[in-house]
Short mmCIF file of N, CA and C in Angstrom, two decimals:
data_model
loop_
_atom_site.label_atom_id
_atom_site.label_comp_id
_atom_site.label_asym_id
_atom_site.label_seq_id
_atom_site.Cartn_x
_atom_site.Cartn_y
_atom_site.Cartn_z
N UNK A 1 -10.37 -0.54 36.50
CA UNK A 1 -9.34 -0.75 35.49
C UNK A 1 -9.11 0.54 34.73
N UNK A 2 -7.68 0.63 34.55
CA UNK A 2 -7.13 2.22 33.83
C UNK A 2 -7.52 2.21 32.27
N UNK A 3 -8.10 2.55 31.69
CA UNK A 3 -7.96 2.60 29.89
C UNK A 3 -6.61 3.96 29.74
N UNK A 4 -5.63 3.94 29.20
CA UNK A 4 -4.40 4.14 28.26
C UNK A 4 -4.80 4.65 27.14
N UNK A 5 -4.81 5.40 26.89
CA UNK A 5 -5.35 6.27 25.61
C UNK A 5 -4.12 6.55 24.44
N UNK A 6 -3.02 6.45 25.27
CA UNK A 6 -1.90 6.91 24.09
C UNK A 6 -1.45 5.45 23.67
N UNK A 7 -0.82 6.07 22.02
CA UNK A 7 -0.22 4.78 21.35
C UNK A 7 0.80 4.57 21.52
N UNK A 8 1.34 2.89 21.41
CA UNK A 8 3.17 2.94 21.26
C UNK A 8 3.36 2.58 20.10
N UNK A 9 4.69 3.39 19.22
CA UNK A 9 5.09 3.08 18.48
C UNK A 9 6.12 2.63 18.56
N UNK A 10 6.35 1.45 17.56
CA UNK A 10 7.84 0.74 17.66
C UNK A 10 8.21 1.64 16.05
N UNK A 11 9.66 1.85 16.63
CA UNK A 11 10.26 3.25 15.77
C UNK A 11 11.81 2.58 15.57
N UNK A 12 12.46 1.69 16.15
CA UNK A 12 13.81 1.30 15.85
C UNK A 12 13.53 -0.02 16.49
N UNK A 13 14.65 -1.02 15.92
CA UNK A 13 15.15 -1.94 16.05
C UNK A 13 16.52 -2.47 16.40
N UNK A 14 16.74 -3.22 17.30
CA UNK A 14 18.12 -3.61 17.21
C UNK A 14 18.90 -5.07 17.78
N UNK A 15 19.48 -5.90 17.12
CA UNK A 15 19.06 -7.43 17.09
C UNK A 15 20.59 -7.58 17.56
N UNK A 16 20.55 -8.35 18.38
CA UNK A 16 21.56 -9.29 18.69
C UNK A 16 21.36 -10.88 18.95
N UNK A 17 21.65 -11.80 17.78
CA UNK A 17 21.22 -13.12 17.71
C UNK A 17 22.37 -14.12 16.92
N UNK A 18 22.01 -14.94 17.42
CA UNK A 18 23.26 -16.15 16.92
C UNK A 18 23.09 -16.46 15.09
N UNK A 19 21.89 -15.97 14.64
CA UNK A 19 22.34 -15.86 13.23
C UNK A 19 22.27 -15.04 12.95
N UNK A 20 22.85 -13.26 13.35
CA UNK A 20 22.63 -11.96 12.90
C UNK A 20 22.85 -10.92 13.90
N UNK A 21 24.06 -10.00 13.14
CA UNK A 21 23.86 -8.87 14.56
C UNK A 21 23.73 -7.68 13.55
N UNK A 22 22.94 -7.14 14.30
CA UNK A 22 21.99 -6.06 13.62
C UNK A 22 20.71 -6.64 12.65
N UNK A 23 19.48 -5.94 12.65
CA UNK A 23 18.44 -6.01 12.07
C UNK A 23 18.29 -6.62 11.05
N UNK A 24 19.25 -6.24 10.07
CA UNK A 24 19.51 -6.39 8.71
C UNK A 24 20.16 -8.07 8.30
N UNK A 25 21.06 -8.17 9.20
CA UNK A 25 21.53 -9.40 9.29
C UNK A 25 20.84 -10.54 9.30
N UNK A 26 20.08 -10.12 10.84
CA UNK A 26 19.14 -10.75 11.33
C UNK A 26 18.04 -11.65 10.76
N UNK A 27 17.87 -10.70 9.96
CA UNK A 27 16.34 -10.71 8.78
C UNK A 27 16.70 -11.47 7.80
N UNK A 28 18.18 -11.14 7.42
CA UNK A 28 18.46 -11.47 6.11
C UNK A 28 18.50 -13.54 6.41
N UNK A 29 19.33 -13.73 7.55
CA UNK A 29 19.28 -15.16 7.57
C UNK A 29 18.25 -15.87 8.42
N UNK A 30 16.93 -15.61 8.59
CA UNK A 30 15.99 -15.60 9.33
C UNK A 30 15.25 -16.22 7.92
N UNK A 31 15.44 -14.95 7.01
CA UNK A 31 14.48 -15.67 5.95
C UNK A 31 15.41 -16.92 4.76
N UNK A 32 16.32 -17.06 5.35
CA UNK A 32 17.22 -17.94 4.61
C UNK A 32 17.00 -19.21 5.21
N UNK A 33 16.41 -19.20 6.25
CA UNK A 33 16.45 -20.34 7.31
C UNK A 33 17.67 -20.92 8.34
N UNK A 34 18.31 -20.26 8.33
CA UNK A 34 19.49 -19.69 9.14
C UNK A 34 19.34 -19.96 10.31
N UNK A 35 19.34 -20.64 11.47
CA UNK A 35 19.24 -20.68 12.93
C UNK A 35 19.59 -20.02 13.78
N UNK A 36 21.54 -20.38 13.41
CA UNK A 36 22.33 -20.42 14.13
C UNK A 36 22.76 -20.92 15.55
N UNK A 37 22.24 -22.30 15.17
CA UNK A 37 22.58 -23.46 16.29
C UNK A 37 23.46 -23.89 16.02
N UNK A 38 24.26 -23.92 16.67
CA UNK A 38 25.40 -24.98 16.43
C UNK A 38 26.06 -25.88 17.72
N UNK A 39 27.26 -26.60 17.33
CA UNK A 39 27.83 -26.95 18.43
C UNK A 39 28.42 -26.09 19.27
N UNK A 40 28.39 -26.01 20.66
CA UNK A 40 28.77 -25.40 21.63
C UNK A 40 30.79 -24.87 21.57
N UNK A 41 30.83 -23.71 21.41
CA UNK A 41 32.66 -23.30 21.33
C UNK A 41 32.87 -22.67 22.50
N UNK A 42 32.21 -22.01 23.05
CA UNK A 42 32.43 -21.20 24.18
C UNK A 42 33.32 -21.89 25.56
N UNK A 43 32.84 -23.36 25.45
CA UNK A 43 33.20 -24.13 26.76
C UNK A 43 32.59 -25.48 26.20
N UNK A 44 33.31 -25.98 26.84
CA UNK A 44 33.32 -28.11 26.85
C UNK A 44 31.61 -28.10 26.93
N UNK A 45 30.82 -28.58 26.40
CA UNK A 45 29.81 -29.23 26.45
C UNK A 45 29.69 -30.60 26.61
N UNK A 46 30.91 -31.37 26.57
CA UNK A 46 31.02 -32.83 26.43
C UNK A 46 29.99 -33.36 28.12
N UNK A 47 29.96 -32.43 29.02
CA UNK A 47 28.78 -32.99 30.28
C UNK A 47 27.13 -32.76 30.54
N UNK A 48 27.21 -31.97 29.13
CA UNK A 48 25.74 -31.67 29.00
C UNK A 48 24.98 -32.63 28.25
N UNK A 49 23.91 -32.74 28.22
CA UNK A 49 22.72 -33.67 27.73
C UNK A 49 23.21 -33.00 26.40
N UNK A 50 23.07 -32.13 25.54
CA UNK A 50 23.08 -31.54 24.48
C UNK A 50 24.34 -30.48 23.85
N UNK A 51 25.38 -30.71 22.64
CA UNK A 51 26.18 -30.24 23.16
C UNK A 51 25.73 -28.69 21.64
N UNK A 52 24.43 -28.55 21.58
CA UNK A 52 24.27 -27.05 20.41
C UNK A 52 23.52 -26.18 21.38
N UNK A 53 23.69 -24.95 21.20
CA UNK A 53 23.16 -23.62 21.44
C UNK A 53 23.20 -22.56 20.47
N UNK A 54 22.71 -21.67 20.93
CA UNK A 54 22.56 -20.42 19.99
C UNK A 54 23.57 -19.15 20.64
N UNK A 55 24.74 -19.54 20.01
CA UNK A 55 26.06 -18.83 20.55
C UNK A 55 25.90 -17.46 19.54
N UNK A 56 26.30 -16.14 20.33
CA UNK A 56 26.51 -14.92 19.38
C UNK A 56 28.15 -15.24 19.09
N UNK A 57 28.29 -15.65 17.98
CA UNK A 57 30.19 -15.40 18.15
C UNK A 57 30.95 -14.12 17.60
N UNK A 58 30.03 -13.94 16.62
CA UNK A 58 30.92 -12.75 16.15
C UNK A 58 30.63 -11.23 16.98
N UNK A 59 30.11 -10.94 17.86
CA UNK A 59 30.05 -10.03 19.07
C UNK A 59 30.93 -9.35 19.44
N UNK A 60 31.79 -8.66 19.22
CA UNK A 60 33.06 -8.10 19.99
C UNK A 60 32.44 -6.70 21.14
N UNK A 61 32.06 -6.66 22.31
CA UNK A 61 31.73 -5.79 23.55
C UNK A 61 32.51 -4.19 22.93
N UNK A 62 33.84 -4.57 22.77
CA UNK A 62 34.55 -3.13 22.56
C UNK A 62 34.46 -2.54 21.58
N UNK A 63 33.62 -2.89 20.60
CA UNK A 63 33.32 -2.64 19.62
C UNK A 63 32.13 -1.71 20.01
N UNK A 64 31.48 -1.99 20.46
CA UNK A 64 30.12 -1.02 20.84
C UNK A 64 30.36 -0.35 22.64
N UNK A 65 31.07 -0.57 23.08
CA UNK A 65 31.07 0.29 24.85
C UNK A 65 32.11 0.43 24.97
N UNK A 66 32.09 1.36 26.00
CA UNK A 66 33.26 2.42 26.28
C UNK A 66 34.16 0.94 27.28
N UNK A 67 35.39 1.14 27.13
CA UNK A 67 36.27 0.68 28.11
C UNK A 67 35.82 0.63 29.48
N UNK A 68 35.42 1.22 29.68
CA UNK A 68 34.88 1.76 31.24
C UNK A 68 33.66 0.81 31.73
N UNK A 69 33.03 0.83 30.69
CA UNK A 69 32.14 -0.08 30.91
C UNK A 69 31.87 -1.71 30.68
N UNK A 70 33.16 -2.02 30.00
CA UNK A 70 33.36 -3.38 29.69
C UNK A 70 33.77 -4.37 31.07
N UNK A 71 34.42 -3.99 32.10
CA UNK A 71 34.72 -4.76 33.41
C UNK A 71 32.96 -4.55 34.44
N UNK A 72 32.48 -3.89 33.94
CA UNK A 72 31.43 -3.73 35.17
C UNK A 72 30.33 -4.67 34.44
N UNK A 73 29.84 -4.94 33.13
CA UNK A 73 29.01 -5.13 32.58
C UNK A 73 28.93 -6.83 32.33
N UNK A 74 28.22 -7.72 32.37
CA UNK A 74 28.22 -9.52 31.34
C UNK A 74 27.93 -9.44 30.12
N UNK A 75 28.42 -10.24 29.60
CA UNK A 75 28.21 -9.98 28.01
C UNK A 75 26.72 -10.32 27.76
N UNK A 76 25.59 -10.54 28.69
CA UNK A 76 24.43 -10.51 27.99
C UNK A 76 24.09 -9.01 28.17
N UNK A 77 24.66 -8.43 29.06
CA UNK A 77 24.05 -7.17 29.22
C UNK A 77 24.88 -5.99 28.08
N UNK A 78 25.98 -6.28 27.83
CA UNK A 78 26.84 -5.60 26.72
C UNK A 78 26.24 -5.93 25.18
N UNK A 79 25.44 -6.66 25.09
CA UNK A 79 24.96 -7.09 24.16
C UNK A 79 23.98 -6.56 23.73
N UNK A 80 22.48 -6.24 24.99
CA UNK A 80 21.55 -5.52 24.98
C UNK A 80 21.44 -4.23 25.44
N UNK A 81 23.04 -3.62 25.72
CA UNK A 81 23.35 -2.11 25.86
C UNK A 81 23.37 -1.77 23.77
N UNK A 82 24.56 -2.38 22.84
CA UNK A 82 25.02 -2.81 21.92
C UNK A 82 23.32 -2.77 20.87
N UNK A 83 22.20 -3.57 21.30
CA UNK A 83 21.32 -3.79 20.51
C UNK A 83 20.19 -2.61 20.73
N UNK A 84 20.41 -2.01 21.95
CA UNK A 84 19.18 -0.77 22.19
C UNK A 84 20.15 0.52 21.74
N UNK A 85 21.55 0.36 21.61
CA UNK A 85 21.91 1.89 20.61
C UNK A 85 21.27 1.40 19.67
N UNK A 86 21.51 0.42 18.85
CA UNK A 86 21.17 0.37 17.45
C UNK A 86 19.81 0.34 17.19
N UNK A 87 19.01 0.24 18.32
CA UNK A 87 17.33 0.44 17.86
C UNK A 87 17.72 2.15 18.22
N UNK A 88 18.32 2.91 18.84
CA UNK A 88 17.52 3.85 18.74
C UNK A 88 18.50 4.82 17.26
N UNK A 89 19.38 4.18 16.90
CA UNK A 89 20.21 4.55 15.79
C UNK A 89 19.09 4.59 14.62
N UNK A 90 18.31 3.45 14.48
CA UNK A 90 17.60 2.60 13.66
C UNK A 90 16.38 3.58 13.83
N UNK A 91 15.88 4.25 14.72
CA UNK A 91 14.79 5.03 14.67
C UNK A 91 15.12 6.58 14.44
N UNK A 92 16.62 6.35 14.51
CA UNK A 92 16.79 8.07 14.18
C UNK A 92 16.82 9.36 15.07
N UNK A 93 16.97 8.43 16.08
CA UNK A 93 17.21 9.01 17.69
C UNK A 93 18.31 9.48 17.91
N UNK A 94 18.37 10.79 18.73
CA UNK A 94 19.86 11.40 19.20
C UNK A 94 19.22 11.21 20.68
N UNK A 95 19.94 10.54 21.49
CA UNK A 95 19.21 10.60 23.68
C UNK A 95 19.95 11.88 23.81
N UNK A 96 20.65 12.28 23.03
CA UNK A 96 21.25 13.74 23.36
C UNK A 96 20.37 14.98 23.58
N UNK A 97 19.69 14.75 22.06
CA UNK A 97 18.36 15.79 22.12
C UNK A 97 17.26 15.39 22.27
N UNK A 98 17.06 14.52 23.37
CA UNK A 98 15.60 14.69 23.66
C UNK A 98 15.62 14.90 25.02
N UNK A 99 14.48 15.32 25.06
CA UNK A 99 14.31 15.85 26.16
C UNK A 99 14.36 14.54 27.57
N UNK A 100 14.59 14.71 28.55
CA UNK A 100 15.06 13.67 29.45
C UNK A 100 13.28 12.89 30.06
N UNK A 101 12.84 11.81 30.13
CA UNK A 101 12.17 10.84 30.25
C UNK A 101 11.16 11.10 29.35
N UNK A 102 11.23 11.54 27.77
CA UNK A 102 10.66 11.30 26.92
C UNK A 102 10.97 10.26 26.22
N UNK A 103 11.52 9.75 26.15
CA UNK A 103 11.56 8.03 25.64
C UNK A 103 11.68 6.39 26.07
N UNK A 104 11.90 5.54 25.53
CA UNK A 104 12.06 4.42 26.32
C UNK A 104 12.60 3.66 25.68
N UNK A 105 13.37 2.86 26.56
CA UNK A 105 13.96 1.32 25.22
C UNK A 105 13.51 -0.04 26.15
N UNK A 106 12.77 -0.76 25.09
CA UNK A 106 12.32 -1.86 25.99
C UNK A 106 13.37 -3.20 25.34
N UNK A 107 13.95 -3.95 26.49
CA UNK A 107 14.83 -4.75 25.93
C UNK A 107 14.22 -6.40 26.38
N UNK A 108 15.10 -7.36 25.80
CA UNK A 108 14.08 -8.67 26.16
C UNK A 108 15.19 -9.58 25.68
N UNK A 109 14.71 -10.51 26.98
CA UNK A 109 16.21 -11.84 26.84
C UNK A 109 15.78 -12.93 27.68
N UNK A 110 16.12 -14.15 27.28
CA UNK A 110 15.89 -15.58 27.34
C UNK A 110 16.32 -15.59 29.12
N UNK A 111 17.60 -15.43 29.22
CA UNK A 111 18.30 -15.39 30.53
C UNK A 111 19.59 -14.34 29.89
N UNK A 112 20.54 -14.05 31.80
CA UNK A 112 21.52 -13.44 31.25
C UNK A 112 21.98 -13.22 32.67
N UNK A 113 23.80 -12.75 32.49
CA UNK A 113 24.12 -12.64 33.89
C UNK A 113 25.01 -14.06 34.08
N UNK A 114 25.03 -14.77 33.05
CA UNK A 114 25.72 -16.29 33.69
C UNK A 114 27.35 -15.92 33.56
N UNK A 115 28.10 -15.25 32.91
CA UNK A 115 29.55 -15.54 33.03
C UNK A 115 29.89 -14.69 34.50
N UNK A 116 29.00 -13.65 34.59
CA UNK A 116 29.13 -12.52 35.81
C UNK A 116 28.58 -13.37 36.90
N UNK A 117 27.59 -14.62 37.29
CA UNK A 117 27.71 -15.35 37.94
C UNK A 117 28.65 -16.02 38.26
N UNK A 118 29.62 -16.89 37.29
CA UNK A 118 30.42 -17.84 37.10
C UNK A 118 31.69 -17.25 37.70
N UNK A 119 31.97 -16.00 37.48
CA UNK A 119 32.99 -15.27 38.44
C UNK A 119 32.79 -14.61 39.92
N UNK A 120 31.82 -14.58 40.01
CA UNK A 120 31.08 -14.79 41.65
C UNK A 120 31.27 -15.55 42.57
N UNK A 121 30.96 -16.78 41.52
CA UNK A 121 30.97 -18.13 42.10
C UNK A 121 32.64 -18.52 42.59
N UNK A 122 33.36 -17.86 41.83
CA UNK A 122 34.84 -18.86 42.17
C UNK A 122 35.04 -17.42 43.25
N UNK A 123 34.83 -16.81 44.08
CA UNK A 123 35.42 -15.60 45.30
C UNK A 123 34.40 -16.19 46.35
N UNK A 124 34.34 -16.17 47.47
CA UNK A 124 33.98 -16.57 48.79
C UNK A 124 32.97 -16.42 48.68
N UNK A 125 31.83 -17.18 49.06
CA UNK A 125 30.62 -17.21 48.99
C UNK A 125 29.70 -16.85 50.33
N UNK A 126 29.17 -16.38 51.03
CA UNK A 126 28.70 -16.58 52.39
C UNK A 126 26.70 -16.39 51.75
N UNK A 127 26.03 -17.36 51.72
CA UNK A 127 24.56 -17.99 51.32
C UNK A 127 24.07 -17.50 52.50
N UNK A 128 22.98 -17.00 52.70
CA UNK A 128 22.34 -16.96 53.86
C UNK A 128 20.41 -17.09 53.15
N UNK A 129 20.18 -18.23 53.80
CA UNK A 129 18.95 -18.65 53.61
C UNK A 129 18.11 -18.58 54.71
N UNK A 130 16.27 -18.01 54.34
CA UNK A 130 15.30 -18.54 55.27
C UNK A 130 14.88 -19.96 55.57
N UNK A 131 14.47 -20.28 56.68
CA UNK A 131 14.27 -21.61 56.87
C UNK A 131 13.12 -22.04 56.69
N UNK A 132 12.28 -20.85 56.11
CA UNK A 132 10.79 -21.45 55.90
C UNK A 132 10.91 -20.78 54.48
N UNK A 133 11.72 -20.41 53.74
CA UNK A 133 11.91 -19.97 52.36
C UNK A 133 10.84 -20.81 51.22
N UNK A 134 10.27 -20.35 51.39
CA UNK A 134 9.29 -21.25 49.82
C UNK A 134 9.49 -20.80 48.01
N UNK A 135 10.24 -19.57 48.14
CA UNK A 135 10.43 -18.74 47.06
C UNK A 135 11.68 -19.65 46.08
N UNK A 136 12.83 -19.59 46.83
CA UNK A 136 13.67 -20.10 46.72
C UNK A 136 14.20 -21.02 47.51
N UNK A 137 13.59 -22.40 46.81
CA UNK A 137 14.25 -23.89 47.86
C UNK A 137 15.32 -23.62 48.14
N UNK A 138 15.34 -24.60 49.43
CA UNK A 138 16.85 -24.69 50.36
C UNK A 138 18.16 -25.64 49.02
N UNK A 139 17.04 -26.40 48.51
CA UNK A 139 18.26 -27.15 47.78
C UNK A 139 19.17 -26.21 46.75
N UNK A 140 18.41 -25.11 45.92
CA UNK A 140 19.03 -24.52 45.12
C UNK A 140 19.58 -23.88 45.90
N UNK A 141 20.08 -23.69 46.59
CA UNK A 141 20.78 -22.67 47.31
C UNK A 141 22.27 -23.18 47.93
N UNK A 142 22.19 -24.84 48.42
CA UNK A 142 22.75 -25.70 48.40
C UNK A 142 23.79 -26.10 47.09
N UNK A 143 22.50 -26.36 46.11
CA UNK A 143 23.24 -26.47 44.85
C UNK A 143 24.35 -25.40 44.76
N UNK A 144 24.37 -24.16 44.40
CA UNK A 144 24.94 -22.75 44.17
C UNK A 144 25.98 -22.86 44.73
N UNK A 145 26.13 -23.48 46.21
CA UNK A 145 27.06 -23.70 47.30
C UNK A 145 28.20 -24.61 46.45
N UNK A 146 27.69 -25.57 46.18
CA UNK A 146 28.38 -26.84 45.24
C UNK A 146 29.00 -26.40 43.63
N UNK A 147 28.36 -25.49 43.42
CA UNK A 147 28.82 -25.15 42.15
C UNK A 147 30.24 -24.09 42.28
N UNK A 148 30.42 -23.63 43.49
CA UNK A 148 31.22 -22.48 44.23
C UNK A 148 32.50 -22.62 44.15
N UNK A 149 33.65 -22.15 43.67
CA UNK A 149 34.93 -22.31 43.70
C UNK A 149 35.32 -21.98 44.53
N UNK A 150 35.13 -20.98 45.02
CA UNK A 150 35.93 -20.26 46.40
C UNK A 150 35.16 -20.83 47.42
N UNK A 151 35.90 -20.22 48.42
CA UNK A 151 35.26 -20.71 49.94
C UNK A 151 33.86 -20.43 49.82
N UNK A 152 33.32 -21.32 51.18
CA UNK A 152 31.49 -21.58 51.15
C UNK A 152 30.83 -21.24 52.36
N UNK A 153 29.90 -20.86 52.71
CA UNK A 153 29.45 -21.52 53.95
C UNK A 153 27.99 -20.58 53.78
N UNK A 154 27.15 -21.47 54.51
CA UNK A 154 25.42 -21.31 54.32
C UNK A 154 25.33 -20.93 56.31
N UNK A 155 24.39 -20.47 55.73
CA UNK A 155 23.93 -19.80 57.06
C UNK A 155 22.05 -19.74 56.90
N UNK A 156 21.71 -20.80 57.88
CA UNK A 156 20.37 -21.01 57.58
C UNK A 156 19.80 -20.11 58.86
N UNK A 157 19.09 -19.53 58.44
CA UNK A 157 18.24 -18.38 59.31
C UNK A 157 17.09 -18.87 59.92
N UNK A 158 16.89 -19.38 60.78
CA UNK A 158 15.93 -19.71 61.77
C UNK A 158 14.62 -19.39 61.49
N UNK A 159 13.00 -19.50 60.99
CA UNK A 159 12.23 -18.98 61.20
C UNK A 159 11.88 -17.95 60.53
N UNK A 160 12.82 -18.07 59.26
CA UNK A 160 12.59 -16.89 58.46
C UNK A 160 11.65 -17.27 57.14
N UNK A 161 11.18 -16.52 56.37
CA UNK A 161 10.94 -16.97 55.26
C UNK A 161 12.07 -16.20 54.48
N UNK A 162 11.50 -16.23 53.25
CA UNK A 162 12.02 -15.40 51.82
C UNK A 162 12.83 -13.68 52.48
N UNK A 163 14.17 -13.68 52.28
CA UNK A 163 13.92 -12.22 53.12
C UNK A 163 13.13 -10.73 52.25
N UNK A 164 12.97 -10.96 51.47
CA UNK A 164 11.99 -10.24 50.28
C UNK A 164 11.21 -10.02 51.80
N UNK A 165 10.59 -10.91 52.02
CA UNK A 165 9.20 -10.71 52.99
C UNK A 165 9.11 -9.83 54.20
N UNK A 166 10.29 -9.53 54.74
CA UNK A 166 10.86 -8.59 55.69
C UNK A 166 12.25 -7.57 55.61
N UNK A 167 12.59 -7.31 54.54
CA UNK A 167 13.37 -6.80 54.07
C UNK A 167 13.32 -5.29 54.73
N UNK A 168 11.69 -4.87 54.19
CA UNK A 168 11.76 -3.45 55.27
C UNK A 168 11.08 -3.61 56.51
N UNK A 169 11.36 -4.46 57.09
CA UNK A 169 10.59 -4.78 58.45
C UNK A 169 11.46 -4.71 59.26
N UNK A 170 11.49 -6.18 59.96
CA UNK A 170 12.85 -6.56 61.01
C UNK A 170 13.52 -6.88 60.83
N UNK A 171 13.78 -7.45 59.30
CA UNK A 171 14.27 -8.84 59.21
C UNK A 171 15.89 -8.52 59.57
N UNK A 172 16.35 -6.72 59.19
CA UNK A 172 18.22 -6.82 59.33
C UNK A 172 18.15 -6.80 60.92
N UNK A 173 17.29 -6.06 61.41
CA UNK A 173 18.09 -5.97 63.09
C UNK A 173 17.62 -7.15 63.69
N UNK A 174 17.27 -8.24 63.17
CA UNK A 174 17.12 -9.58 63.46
C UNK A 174 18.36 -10.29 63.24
N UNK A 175 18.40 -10.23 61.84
CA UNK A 175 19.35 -10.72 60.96
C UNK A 175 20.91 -10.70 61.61
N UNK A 176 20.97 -9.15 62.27
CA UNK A 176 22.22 -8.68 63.31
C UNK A 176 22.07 -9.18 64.17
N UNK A 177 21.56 -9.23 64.80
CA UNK A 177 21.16 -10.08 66.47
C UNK A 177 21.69 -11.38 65.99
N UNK A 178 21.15 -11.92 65.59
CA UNK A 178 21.17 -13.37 65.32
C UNK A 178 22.72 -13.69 64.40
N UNK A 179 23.33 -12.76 63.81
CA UNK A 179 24.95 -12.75 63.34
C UNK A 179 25.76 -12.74 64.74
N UNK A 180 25.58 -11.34 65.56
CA UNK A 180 26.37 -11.04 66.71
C UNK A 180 26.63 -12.20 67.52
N UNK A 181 25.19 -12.84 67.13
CA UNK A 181 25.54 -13.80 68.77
C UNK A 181 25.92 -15.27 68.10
N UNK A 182 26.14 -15.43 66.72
CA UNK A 182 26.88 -16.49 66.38
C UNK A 182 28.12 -16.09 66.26
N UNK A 183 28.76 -14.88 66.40
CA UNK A 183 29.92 -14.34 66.37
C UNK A 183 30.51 -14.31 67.91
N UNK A 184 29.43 -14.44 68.58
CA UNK A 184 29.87 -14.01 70.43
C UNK A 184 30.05 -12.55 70.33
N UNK A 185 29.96 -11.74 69.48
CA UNK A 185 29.94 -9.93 69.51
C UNK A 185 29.15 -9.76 70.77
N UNK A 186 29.29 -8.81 71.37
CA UNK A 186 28.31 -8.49 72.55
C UNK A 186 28.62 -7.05 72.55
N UNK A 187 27.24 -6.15 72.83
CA UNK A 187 26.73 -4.74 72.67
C UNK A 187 26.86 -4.67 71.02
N UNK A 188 26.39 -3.35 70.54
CA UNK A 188 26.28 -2.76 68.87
C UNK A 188 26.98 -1.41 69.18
#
């Protein structure tokens, strides 16, 4: 086992939360008892078991990132681009002048990635699953299929597991073989 001899200091802060954006905010209705649960605005909750969450509403993306980066990014990730300037604002940091992999920003989130899913989901889908997959059940994968706006279609892979598990192995010039000849392709 390694012993780590150097310390970390936490030196900035930077909050993005449904009762507070920025630190200050944050704190301030945290100790007010402030939640910020409420009923769901974003979208119909009327099919969910529960219709409160912990919505950021007052958030505006263009407010904190460049144009450029607002089509490539989900708003959980614009959020925790948005909350790690302001920790390193908050510590008094320029990334300008420091020297390059002298620092770090450690970021942390419940989940994220769902509206950048949700637009995934409605463009053509093509699933391709192992058939001995234990990582990720066949049903969720199924499910995903069902949740899909655009066109669908699953492609269950014979004998495979997880492709994690052969990823740098055989698993693509398998993977090709086994496409070509459901395609009738013949030679590469």
């Amino acid at each position: 086992m390694t012993t780590r001899t150097e310390n970390t200091v936490v030196t900035g802060l930077g909050v993005v939360a449904p009762n507070g954006l920025g630190t200050e905010e944050f704190w301030t209705a945290t100790l007010k008892g402030i939640s910020g649960i409420d009923r769901i605005s974003r979208y119909d909750p009327s099919g969910y078991p529960s219709p409160l969450a912990g919505e950021v509403l007052d958030f505006n993306a263009s407010d904190h990132l460049s144009n450029r980066m607002l089509p490539q990014t989900d708003r959980m990730t614009q959020m925790a681009l948005a909350a790690s300037d302001w920790a390193l604002s908050d510590a008094g940091v320029d990334p300008a002048a420091m020297p390059e992999f002298d620092m770090g920003v450690v970021t942390a989130s419940a989940s994220g990635g769902f509206e950048f899913a949700q637009n995934e989901l409605q463009m053509p889908l093509l699933a391709i699953h192992g058939e001995l997959d234990t990582i990720i059940p066949l049903d969720a994968c199924e499910r995903m299929l069902e949740w899909a706006e655009g066109k669908t279609e699953l492609i269950l892979y014979p004998g495979e597991r997880h492709v994690a598990t052969n990823y740098f192995g055989d698993f693509i010039p398998r993977f090709c073989d086994w496409m070509s000849e459901q395609l009738g392709v013949t030679g590469h």
